[in-house]
XYZ file of C-alpha atoms in Angstrom:
700
model
C 22.084 176.861 -41.294
C 19.333 174.546 -40.733
C 20.098 170.822 -39.804
C 17.661 168.472 -41.583
C 17.293 164.737 -40.526
C 14.741 162.059 -40.887
C 11.900 164.283 -40.099
C 11.802 165.221 -43.837
C 10.295 161.671 -44.370
C 6.935 163.077 -43.126
C 6.327 164.738 -46.449
C 6.609 161.398 -48.394
C 5.416 158.933 -45.792
C 3.685 156.674 -48.422
C 7.094 156.199 -50.217
C 8.494 155.137 -46.863
C 5.647 152.632 -46.662
C 6.586 151.381 -50.138
C 10.184 151.046 -49.038
C 9.033 149.111 -45.976
C 6.950 146.760 -48.173
C 9.828 146.073 -50.472
C 12.060 145.454 -47.476
C 9.717 142.998 -45.885
C 8.820 141.077 -49.065
C 12.494 140.984 -49.952
C 13.684 139.714 -46.592
C 10.918 137.080 -46.529
C 11.954 135.727 -50.039
C 15.585 136.094 -49.185
C 15.288 133.878 -46.033
C 13.339 131.227 -47.902
C 15.748 131.149 -50.833
C 18.665 130.898 -48.459
C 17.064 128.024 -46.737
C 16.554 126.215 -50.019
C 20.255 126.967 -50.952
C 21.439 125.579 -47.497
C 19.448 122.325 -48.175
C 20.998 121.552 -51.480
C 24.398 120.731 -52.752
C 26.621 121.041 -55.964
C 25.238 123.236 -58.812
C 21.811 123.459 -57.317
C 23.216 125.219 -54.273
C 25.183 127.578 -56.459
C 22.012 128.442 -58.334
C 19.951 128.904 -55.196
C 22.769 131.143 -53.696
C 22.649 133.288 -56.974
C 18.916 133.764 -56.636
C 19.263 134.596 -52.987
C 21.963 137.184 -53.707
C 19.782 138.808 -56.448
C 16.683 138.871 -54.228
C 18.504 140.200 -51.204
C 20.594 142.705 -53.108
C 17.677 143.967 -54.971
C 15.562 144.246 -51.812
C 18.348 146.037 -49.813
C 19.190 148.379 -52.629
C 15.544 149.196 -53.658
C 14.746 149.809 -49.965
C 17.561 152.256 -49.679
C 16.920 154.018 -53.111
C 13.093 154.457 -52.380
C 13.742 155.708 -48.992
C 16.318 158.121 -50.224
C 13.786 159.371 -52.801
C 11.307 159.851 -49.944
C 13.919 161.890 -48.108
C 13.350 165.698 -48.697
C 16.497 167.732 -47.782
C 14.948 170.911 -48.830
C 17.412 171.355 -51.676
C 17.794 170.107 -55.279
C 19.189 166.513 -55.292
C 20.538 164.099 -57.964
C 22.260 160.809 -58.221
C 25.628 159.807 -59.653
C 24.772 156.857 -62.029
C 28.022 155.087 -61.811
C 28.166 155.044 -58.066
C 24.470 154.063 -57.775
C 25.083 150.983 -59.957
C 28.229 150.274 -57.929
C 26.204 150.255 -54.812
C 23.782 147.798 -56.310
C 26.633 145.487 -57.310
C 28.220 145.745 -53.802
C 24.845 144.840 -52.390
C 24.497 141.551 -54.509
C 28.144 140.432 -54.275
C 28.552 141.125 -50.547
C 25.391 139.333 -49.484
C 26.250 136.364 -51.771
C 29.633 135.914 -50.033
C 27.811 136.238 -46.645
C 25.141 133.613 -47.500
C 27.791 131.226 -48.952
C 29.786 131.428 -45.730
C 26.694 131.052 -43.587
C 25.645 127.859 -45.342
C 29.178 126.417 -45.666
C 29.137 124.497 -42.305
C 32.801 125.166 -41.853
C 32.374 126.007 -38.249
C 29.430 126.306 -35.743
C 29.811 130.074 -36.015
C 29.530 130.090 -39.827
C 25.884 131.330 -39.923
C 26.720 134.193 -37.693
C 29.944 135.065 -39.483
C 28.138 134.890 -42.775
C 25.407 137.114 -41.361
C 28.040 139.714 -40.202
C 29.328 139.698 -43.838
C 25.802 140.310 -45.029
C 25.412 143.132 -42.519
C 28.735 144.604 -43.700
C 27.500 144.430 -47.371
C 24.358 146.336 -46.340
C 26.513 148.936 -44.712
C 28.758 149.239 -47.798
C 25.812 149.513 -50.154
C 24.219 152.220 -48.102
C 27.215 154.410 -47.835
C 28.300 153.824 -51.346
C 24.660 154.968 -52.363
C 25.033 158.022 -50.113
C 28.229 158.812 -52.022
C 26.160 158.852 -55.197
C 23.606 161.161 -53.566
C 24.153 164.767 -54.896
C 22.534 167.610 -52.855
C 23.068 171.364 -53.063
C 24.156 171.987 -49.522
C 26.694 171.398 -46.869
C 26.767 167.723 -45.681
C 28.031 166.652 -42.352
C 27.935 163.362 -40.336
C 27.144 162.468 -36.723
C 29.839 159.902 -36.080
C 27.976 158.289 -33.122
C 24.880 157.552 -35.235
C 27.111 156.442 -38.208
C 28.966 153.854 -35.995
C 25.724 152.753 -34.426
C 24.211 152.130 -37.769
C 27.137 149.849 -38.742
C 26.988 147.959 -35.527
C 23.242 147.422 -35.714
C 23.319 146.182 -39.306
C 26.130 143.697 -38.687
C 24.650 142.315 -35.346
C 20.998 142.022 -36.580
C 22.135 140.374 -39.873
C 24.342 137.822 -37.979
C 21.397 137.097 -35.653
C 18.998 136.777 -38.732
C 21.253 134.072 -40.430
C 21.835 132.203 -37.198
C 18.031 131.909 -36.759
C 17.523 130.913 -40.390
C 20.157 128.110 -40.093
C 19.049 127.007 -36.674
C 15.506 125.860 -37.649
C 14.643 124.492 -34.259
C 10.991 125.408 -34.563
C 8.702 126.472 -37.298
C 8.856 130.156 -36.154
C 12.528 130.445 -36.750
C 12.230 131.484 -40.417
C 9.733 134.108 -39.454
C 11.979 135.530 -36.672
C 14.901 135.465 -39.101
C 12.782 137.451 -41.592
C 11.926 140.076 -38.996
C 15.453 140.446 -37.775
C 16.803 140.823 -41.271
C 14.162 143.658 -41.925
C 15.319 145.201 -38.692
C 18.965 145.061 -39.752
C 18.170 146.925 -43.053
C 15.871 149.359 -41.579
C 17.965 150.088 -38.501
C 20.967 150.710 -40.845
C 19.114 153.114 -43.102
C 17.340 155.209 -40.696
C 20.196 155.363 -38.073
C 22.505 156.227 -40.930
C 20.145 158.910 -42.271
C 19.907 160.345 -38.764
C 23.753 160.649 -39.030
C 23.342 162.440 -42.384
C 22.884 166.102 -41.971
C 22.360 168.679 -44.660
C 22.513 172.544 -44.758
C 20.839 173.645 -47.946
C 22.680 176.074 -50.221
C 20.401 177.188 -53.146
C 23.052 178.065 -55.639
C 21.037 178.241 -58.831
C 17.595 178.774 -57.110
C 16.160 175.567 -58.685
C 14.643 172.543 -57.022
C 14.313 169.000 -58.055
C 10.991 167.769 -59.502
C 9.246 165.936 -56.659
C 6.752 164.219 -58.972
C 9.495 162.855 -61.138
C 11.325 161.493 -58.162
C 8.145 159.801 -56.834
C 7.610 158.331 -60.277
C 11.175 157.083 -60.323
C 10.572 155.502 -56.785
C 7.564 153.742 -57.967
C 9.328 152.279 -60.967
C 12.219 151.100 -58.750
C 9.791 149.525 -56.421
C 7.994 147.786 -59.319
C 11.238 146.499 -60.675
C 12.182 145.282 -57.145
C 8.928 143.554 -56.631
C 9.280 141.845 -60.123
C 12.689 140.563 -59.134
C 11.472 139.439 -55.799
C 8.384 137.825 -57.419
C 10.731 135.875 -59.839
C 12.699 134.581 -56.830
C 9.528 133.696 -54.915
C 8.109 131.898 -58.067
C 11.378 129.949 -58.421
C 10.991 128.903 -54.790
C 7.307 127.897 -55.090
C 7.898 126.137 -58.395
C 10.704 124.097 -56.867
C 8.693 123.434 -53.781
C 5.824 122.256 -55.945
C 8.242 120.020 -57.936
C 9.716 118.669 -54.698
C 6.278 117.901 -53.262
C 5.235 116.248 -56.559
C 8.482 114.282 -56.649
C 8.042 113.219 -52.980
C 4.499 112.167 -53.728
C 5.659 110.110 -56.654
C 8.352 108.453 -54.725
C 5.952 107.833 -51.873
C 3.495 106.272 -54.205
C 6.186 104.122 -55.655
C 7.401 103.090 -52.233
C 3.893 102.373 -50.973
C 2.424 100.639 -54.121
C 3.038 97.413 -55.896
C 4.676 98.202 -59.152
C 2.983 95.392 -61.094
C -0.585 95.751 -60.051
C -0.711 99.348 -58.676
C -2.317 98.014 -55.358
C -0.926 99.150 -52.161
C 2.104 96.979 -51.076
C 3.091 95.294 -47.944
C 4.425 98.536 -46.322
C 1.306 100.329 -47.142
C -0.809 97.405 -45.825
C 1.049 97.462 -42.479
C 0.452 101.136 -42.118
C -3.230 100.869 -43.016
C -3.652 97.826 -40.658
C -2.097 99.932 -37.780
C -4.387 102.741 -38.412
C -7.585 100.523 -38.552
C -6.577 98.759 -35.333
C -5.918 102.107 -33.550
C -9.228 103.442 -34.750
C -11.099 100.338 -33.621
C -9.448 100.483 -30.234
C -10.435 104.108 -29.751
C -14.111 103.626 -31.057
C -14.710 100.071 -29.723
C -15.113 98.902 -33.300
C -13.883 95.735 -35.061
C -11.537 95.137 -38.038
C -11.660 91.975 -40.263
C -8.378 90.914 -41.903
C -8.664 88.684 -44.911
C -5.625 86.688 -46.007
C -5.904 85.826 -49.785
C -3.817 83.243 -51.668
C -4.578 82.283 -55.324
C -5.269 78.579 -55.837
C -4.017 77.932 -59.382
C -1.452 80.689 -60.000
C 1.499 78.291 -60.277
C -0.495 76.218 -62.804
C -1.233 79.219 -64.853
C 2.447 80.318 -64.763
C 3.696 76.831 -65.705
C 1.123 76.420 -68.573
C 1.161 79.833 -70.127
C 4.172 81.634 -68.975
C 5.030 84.258 -66.354
C 3.779 87.100 -68.691
C 0.173 85.583 -68.507
C 0.543 85.235 -64.805
C 1.409 88.819 -64.427
C -1.614 89.762 -66.570
C -3.874 87.652 -64.337
C -2.506 89.531 -61.312
C -3.257 92.870 -62.850
C -6.745 91.886 -63.849
C -7.527 90.577 -60.245
C -6.014 93.796 -58.819
C -8.341 96.008 -60.904
C -11.327 93.987 -59.883
C -10.574 94.190 -56.208
C -9.753 97.886 -56.464
C -13.079 98.486 -58.236
C -15.157 96.721 -55.638
C -13.733 98.677 -52.586
C -15.918 101.033 -50.686
C -15.421 103.182 -47.632
C -13.629 101.383 -44.784
C -12.362 98.700 -47.315
C -8.922 98.162 -48.386
C -6.973 95.577 -50.540
C -3.129 95.096 -51.061
C -0.783 92.831 -52.851
C 1.802 91.427 -50.392
C 3.854 89.684 -53.028
C 3.604 86.692 -55.507
C 0.118 85.499 -55.529
C -0.525 86.664 -51.922
C -3.028 89.348 -51.354
C -4.735 90.818 -48.217
C -7.899 92.820 -47.571
C -8.959 94.859 -44.564
C -12.592 95.515 -43.665
C -13.730 98.121 -41.038
C -16.803 96.345 -39.663
C -19.951 98.348 -39.119
C -22.019 95.423 -38.185
C -21.838 91.543 -38.347
C -24.063 91.273 -41.332
C -21.789 93.419 -43.578
C -18.671 91.308 -43.648
C -20.290 88.261 -45.495
C -21.306 90.823 -48.354
C -17.637 91.977 -48.542
C -16.416 88.443 -48.655
C -18.836 87.516 -51.334
C -17.777 90.423 -53.431
C -14.100 89.339 -53.089
C -14.927 85.742 -53.958
C -16.759 86.889 -57.124
C -13.847 88.925 -58.259
C -11.399 86.174 -57.617
C -13.364 83.210 -59.058
C -14.675 85.086 -62.177
C -13.118 83.666 -65.421
C -10.346 85.716 -67.102
C -10.341 85.730 -70.805
C -6.811 85.960 -72.238
C -6.266 85.727 -76.012
C -7.740 82.472 -77.018
C -8.059 80.788 -73.687
C -9.778 81.328 -70.375
C -8.446 80.797 -66.896
C -10.224 80.762 -63.377
C -7.562 81.672 -60.746
C -9.648 81.022 -57.615
C -8.485 81.754 -54.155
C -8.385 80.559 -50.621
C -9.340 83.265 -47.916
C -8.594 83.249 -44.256
C -10.546 85.679 -41.990
C -9.509 86.914 -38.515
C -11.321 89.650 -36.472
C -9.850 92.234 -34.131
C -10.345 92.192 -31.188
C -12.294 88.984 -31.228
C -9.447 86.682 -32.523
C -6.346 88.800 -31.683
C -5.464 91.838 -29.675
C -2.410 93.042 -31.707
C -1.430 93.236 -35.314
C 1.084 90.325 -35.293
C -1.395 87.948 -33.879
C -4.173 89.138 -36.206
C -1.979 88.495 -39.240
C -0.908 85.090 -38.022
C -4.407 84.009 -37.331
C -5.638 85.173 -40.599
C -2.807 83.099 -42.264
C -3.791 80.057 -40.254
C -7.347 80.396 -41.477
C -6.191 80.884 -44.959
C -4.143 77.704 -44.846
C -7.160 75.772 -43.581
C -9.221 77.118 -46.523
C -6.461 76.073 -48.892
C -6.544 72.527 -47.323
C -10.276 72.310 -47.613
C -11.407 72.011 -51.152
C -15.043 72.396 -50.279
C -14.828 76.119 -49.254
C -13.019 79.187 -50.383
C -13.352 81.156 -47.069
C -12.424 79.974 -43.587
C -12.749 81.825 -40.241
C -10.163 81.673 -37.581
C -10.765 79.204 -34.824
C -8.936 78.687 -31.630
C -8.236 75.032 -32.571
C -5.954 76.230 -35.388
C -3.520 77.408 -32.847
C -3.447 73.914 -31.295
C -2.846 72.362 -34.668
C 0.049 74.716 -35.347
C 1.556 73.952 -31.992
C 1.168 70.207 -32.588
C 3.094 70.647 -35.964
C 5.775 72.549 -34.294
C 6.238 69.973 -31.672
C 6.267 67.190 -34.192
C 8.963 69.172 -36.180
C 11.064 69.342 -33.090
C 10.680 65.633 -32.466
C 11.556 64.932 -36.026
C 14.785 66.684 -35.572
C 15.446 64.561 -32.465
C 14.518 61.430 -34.495
C 17.217 62.360 -36.981
C 19.775 62.789 -34.275
C 18.817 59.627 -32.374
C 18.571 57.220 -35.371
C 14.766 56.653 -35.034
C 14.494 56.900 -38.783
C 14.985 53.765 -40.966
C 14.778 52.833 -44.653
C 12.412 50.138 -45.789
C 12.331 48.478 -49.147
C 9.510 47.618 -51.507
C 10.091 45.115 -54.211
C 9.658 45.955 -57.935
C 8.830 43.033 -60.189
C 9.106 42.221 -63.872
C 5.528 41.247 -65.222
C 7.107 39.521 -68.232
C 9.333 37.065 -66.262
C 8.197 37.492 -62.697
C 11.674 38.235 -61.541
C 12.743 40.960 -59.065
C 14.054 43.962 -60.796
C 15.010 46.053 -57.666
C 13.687 47.660 -54.583
C 12.401 51.180 -53.823
C 13.934 52.720 -50.647
C 11.331 54.278 -48.586
C 11.916 56.341 -45.406
C 10.025 55.383 -42.391
C 9.672 56.889 -38.842
C 8.637 54.814 -35.848
C 8.042 57.375 -33.027
C 8.790 55.920 -29.435
C 5.443 57.217 -28.146
C 3.242 58.010 -31.161
C 4.261 54.841 -33.161
C 4.358 54.769 -36.898
C 4.137 58.263 -38.532
C 3.307 58.164 -42.268
C 5.702 59.820 -44.667
C 2.879 62.011 -46.021
C 2.916 63.692 -42.523
C 6.554 64.141 -41.714
C 8.089 64.612 -45.213
C 6.264 67.867 -45.767
C 7.079 68.894 -42.294
C 10.781 68.251 -43.095
C 10.608 70.370 -46.157
C 8.979 73.237 -44.219
C 11.664 73.211 -41.450
C 14.781 72.750 -43.437
C 15.414 69.094 -42.461
C 14.750 67.561 -45.772
C 18.306 68.001 -47.134
C 19.908 66.139 -44.256
C 17.221 63.358 -44.430
C 17.579 63.124 -48.286
C 21.329 62.764 -48.091
C 21.025 60.244 -45.289
C 18.478 58.076 -47.157
C 20.663 58.146 -50.449
C 23.891 57.206 -48.581
C 22.132 54.490 -46.465
C 20.368 52.978 -49.452
C 23.349 52.872 -51.678
C 25.544 51.474 -48.871
C 23.209 48.647 -48.127
C 22.522 47.861 -51.784
C 26.261 47.528 -52.408
C 26.115 44.288 -50.390
C 23.072 42.763 -52.108
C 23.364 39.438 -53.943
C 21.826 39.331 -56.645
C 22.930 42.943 -57.371
C 19.464 44.390 -57.749
C 18.722 48.053 -58.337
C 17.827 50.427 -55.603
C 15.434 53.393 -56.321
C 15.612 56.514 -54.201
C 13.193 59.393 -54.227
C 14.470 62.876 -54.620
C 12.750 65.914 -52.999
C 12.211 69.169 -54.952
C 14.178 70.939 -52.223
C 17.324 68.818 -53.130
C 17.138 70.112 -56.593
C 16.800 73.724 -55.459
C 19.460 73.806 -52.672
C 22.189 71.164 -53.317
C 24.862 70.387 -55.931
C 22.966 67.101 -56.627
C 25.362 65.633 -59.280
C 28.386 66.130 -56.988
C 26.511 64.544 -54.083
C 25.519 61.354 -56.139
C 29.033 61.035 -57.465
C 30.553 61.178 -53.928
C 27.960 58.684 -52.546
C 28.680 56.258 -55.318
C 32.482 56.618 -54.804
C 32.255 56.136 -51.019
C 29.692 53.291 -51.006
C 31.199 51.313 -53.934
C 27.801 50.941 -55.573
C 27.796 50.565 -59.386
C 26.131 53.642 -60.925
C 23.750 51.500 -63.093
C 22.388 49.972 -59.852
C 21.097 53.310 -58.576
C 17.798 54.685 -59.815
C 16.744 58.261 -58.908
C 12.979 58.969 -58.865
C 11.571 62.367 -59.181
C 8.275 64.014 -60.033
C 7.275 66.481 -62.823
C 6.633 69.219 -60.173
C 10.327 68.886 -59.099
C 11.446 69.714 -62.598
C 8.916 72.463 -63.195
C 10.241 74.460 -60.285
C 13.246 75.357 -62.520
C 12.974 73.351 -65.612
C 16.189 74.424 -67.399
C 18.432 74.021 -64.372
C 16.688 70.725 -63.366
C 17.182 69.159 -66.867
C 20.821 70.260 -66.780
C 21.424 68.503 -63.437
C 19.604 65.368 -64.590
C 21.868 65.135 -67.651
C 24.965 65.494 -65.468
C 23.634 62.666 -63.240
C 22.846 60.549 -66.209
C 26.408 60.947 -67.529
C 27.459 59.164 -64.349
C 25.553 55.989 -65.461
C 22.785 56.593 -62.984
C 19.129 55.739 -64.008
C 16.488 58.382 -63.862
C 12.728 57.573 -63.533
C 9.818 59.859 -63.890
C 7.542 59.346 -60.728
C 3.724 59.854 -60.568
C 3.345 59.971 -64.312
C -0.029 61.083 -65.683
C -0.956 63.403 -62.833
C 1.027 66.471 -64.256
C -0.020 68.721 -67.081
C 3.235 68.790 -69.103
C 4.121 65.090 -69.042
C 4.684 64.790 -72.944
C 6.833 67.864 -72.995
C 8.880 66.495 -70.125
C 9.318 63.148 -71.886
C 10.392 64.930 -75.083
C 12.907 67.232 -73.214
C 14.725 64.416 -71.325
C 15.335 60.661 -72.101
C 14.119 58.949 -68.873
C 15.050 55.434 -68.193
C 11.631 54.575 -66.661
C 8.119 55.866 -66.344
C 6.224 55.189 -63.021
C 2.518 55.208 -63.590
C 0.741 56.973 -60.720
C -1.016 54.665 -58.187
C -4.245 56.795 -58.420
C -5.204 55.192 -61.754
C -4.797 51.659 -60.190
C -7.530 52.277 -57.627
C -10.179 53.017 -60.396
C -8.900 50.801 -63.223
C -11.273 47.906 -62.564
C -14.302 50.288 -62.393
C -13.389 53.288 -64.540
C -13.162 53.040 -68.358
C -11.443 56.393 -68.298
C -8.755 55.163 -66.001
C -8.233 51.944 -68.126
C -8.046 54.144 -71.280
C -5.414 56.466 -69.680
C -3.293 53.355 -68.632
C -3.398 52.062 -72.111
C -2.336 55.383 -73.509
C 0.577 55.628 -71.195
C 1.700 51.971 -71.910
C 1.517 52.678 -75.616
C 3.490 55.948 -75.225
C 6.143 54.020 -73.285
C 6.456 51.385 -76.052
C 6.640 54.029 -78.840
C 9.420 55.941 -76.964
C 10.959 52.645 -75.729
C 10.812 53.684 -72.200
C 9.773 50.902 -69.631
C 6.702 51.574 -67.534
C 6.331 50.605 -64.023
C 2.778 50.654 -62.461
C 2.562 51.592 -58.733
C -0.113 50.551 -56.336
C -0.986 47.074 -57.568
C -3.068 45.508 -54.934
C -5.483 43.016 -56.619
C -5.109 40.290 -59.174
C -7.517 41.904 -61.394
C -5.240 44.936 -61.642
C -2.289 42.704 -62.316
C -4.195 40.764 -65.121
C -5.079 44.037 -66.872
C -1.402 45.281 -66.791
C -0.134 41.969 -67.957
C -2.493 41.909 -70.786
C -1.752 45.518 -71.786
C 2.052 44.784 -71.823
C 3.187 46.700 -68.715
C 6.857 46.096 -67.936
C 7.097 46.268 -64.202
C 4.838 46.596 -61.185
C 5.059 47.504 -57.535
C 2.480 47.331 -54.796
C 0.989 45.378 -51.766
C 0.216 42.488 -53.987
C 3.982 41.837 -54.467
C 5.088 42.896 -51.084
C 4.722 45.688 -48.575
C 7.813 47.959 -47.714
C 9.844 46.054 -45.137
C 13.126 46.460 -43.177
C 16.224 45.062 -45.060
C 16.682 42.304 -42.517
C 13.217 41.044 -43.044
C 13.766 40.916 -46.884
C 17.050 39.093 -46.148
C 15.301 36.635 -43.915
C 12.580 35.867 -46.520
C 15.409 34.798 -48.926
C 14.745 37.426 -51.549
C 18.384 38.439 -51.359
C 21.567 37.855 -49.400
C 24.395 40.001 -48.218
C 27.794 38.908 -49.567
C 30.600 38.497 -47.061
C 32.863 40.802 -49.226
C 30.126 43.454 -49.490
C 29.034 43.064 -45.876
C 32.616 44.336 -44.816
C 32.332 47.003 -47.551
C 28.934 48.027 -46.328
C 30.241 48.265 -42.667
C 32.813 50.684 -43.834
C 30.302 52.769 -45.817
C 27.683 52.741 -43.008
C 30.415 54.205 -40.656
C 31.192 56.877 -43.198
C 27.537 57.581 -43.693
C 27.008 57.917 -39.932
C 29.952 60.219 -39.691
C 28.497 62.445 -42.483
C 25.127 62.310 -40.679
C 26.845 63.440 -37.401
C 28.631 66.264 -39.165
C 25.267 67.378 -40.723
C 23.633 67.374 -37.344
C 26.496 69.259 -35.742
C 26.214 71.997 -38.591
C 22.549 72.307 -38.090
C 22.869 72.677 -34.388
């Protein structure tokens, strides 16, 4: 009896090579598909586990089958078809259970336990396949090799899935592939060493080697097709993931309206350019861009037109960009550009191209707009040594350009920091002034031009600084709006003016200006009602003044609030009339009690026919709408004579009286404080001061 082992592979070594190729390709696809399954959930995980099981089971079974066909026992062989198919099913179902367990995360040992199940499935497939192997001879087994084959398969498979799930380094998946190949190969060849055959030629016939080889090639081909399908699924999914990731990344880093890079992309690019400049000793120019007339475009033509303007400007800027040039939309009408400076002479050319793109007219339907822009330039490292300072300095330069109507581009200068610090200091002092009662309300008389009688007084906030002296409202009111103090100041002025007016004799009206911030951040009708109730002032003696820009911030909401206030009996005056661009529409939408003609027309009325024509038109409009017109800024008798001739109802200005403290007006005899109302006023002032203290406490 001749004992035959694996030496018989020498006759079909090329089939062994095919088996090894199938095993390697299958193991590689299996590990990748398993990783994909482990990183998904739900139905996707189930689908990837199925593909993993098909690929792994096919690779293991085909490796075994091809290697068995390469094995020459020296006797006729055959295969039981039922057991052969059963071995394939065992391979697929067994490894699927193992992979599901390995990816379950039930315990830290789940990958190793799942790998052990895969190893056991490989063992079960191999020895079931050996049961399907029919050879004319006496078969015996070496139990030591048989047990060793089982141990090797289970141990190496457990290690393979442990490495696959660990993913500590990029090499883990390659190690996992190699160990899985080792698990399959060690099982087969060790098991075949345990398999011993003593040929018994019963009928004297031998199997057809050529037919068996052809069958092996067919099996290998089918295996590779199956593995190719699994690999293709993996690659297609990976490509789709990469494409989806790129789409999401583009969405996250791009402005949805204009397609330009957004603020996040801008920050990344600026960081990169600064790092590059630091390494190479180069320079980077940051240009802050703010459109000049974008709000006007929105208000006149609607937000849809505004969006279209932004898109046109974005396309223009994107088209002009070259190497080392970058533009982004930061939000609203705010843009930014980054320029990698090659030489000092090149930056002006880039700024000129930007200016051309931003100032070139845009034709939309039947009208044309010129957006224009203000640009501030700061250079790294000349003006700043880090990104935050660079951005801040570019903003400072941009605000300087916005304030200077003679130039569109402004470069950062160190003095700008001093101006910012001065404004910050003044803002702190304004907060202290509110807390220490440095603020006061002065009153300017409003006079009837028909009778010469006093109609009322406008309450005007004044600030007498202990060291700086008088600070004009045009300086500290915008500062209060920027720093969140305007709400406290506005409420304090309203309460103080109403409380003092409640004691006036005769009972003149008092006019109080409203800030746009009060419309946006407070329940104004409720506040007015509370102030009237607490001060005892009759509603018809209070006149609230507001500008058109206040209404346009949120026209529908503003007009609704004004109607509520008017229902209280309070008068509403439209201030600075004639300087806006929707005045007629505003008058049509809301029945104002008074129109205040802007003082800018008065300064030119004696020398400008156009200003005189505008005044006549406004006065005629007021008469046709039955709305009284008050002219502001009357300083000369010539101005007064013209207004009287044209039929203006009321006037206000230095010619009639400068703003003065209440006590000075009382001393002049223009009004008196009644005894009853003086007492009432004292109570109201105490209440107003209490409210003021509460506001200050809340702000602190």
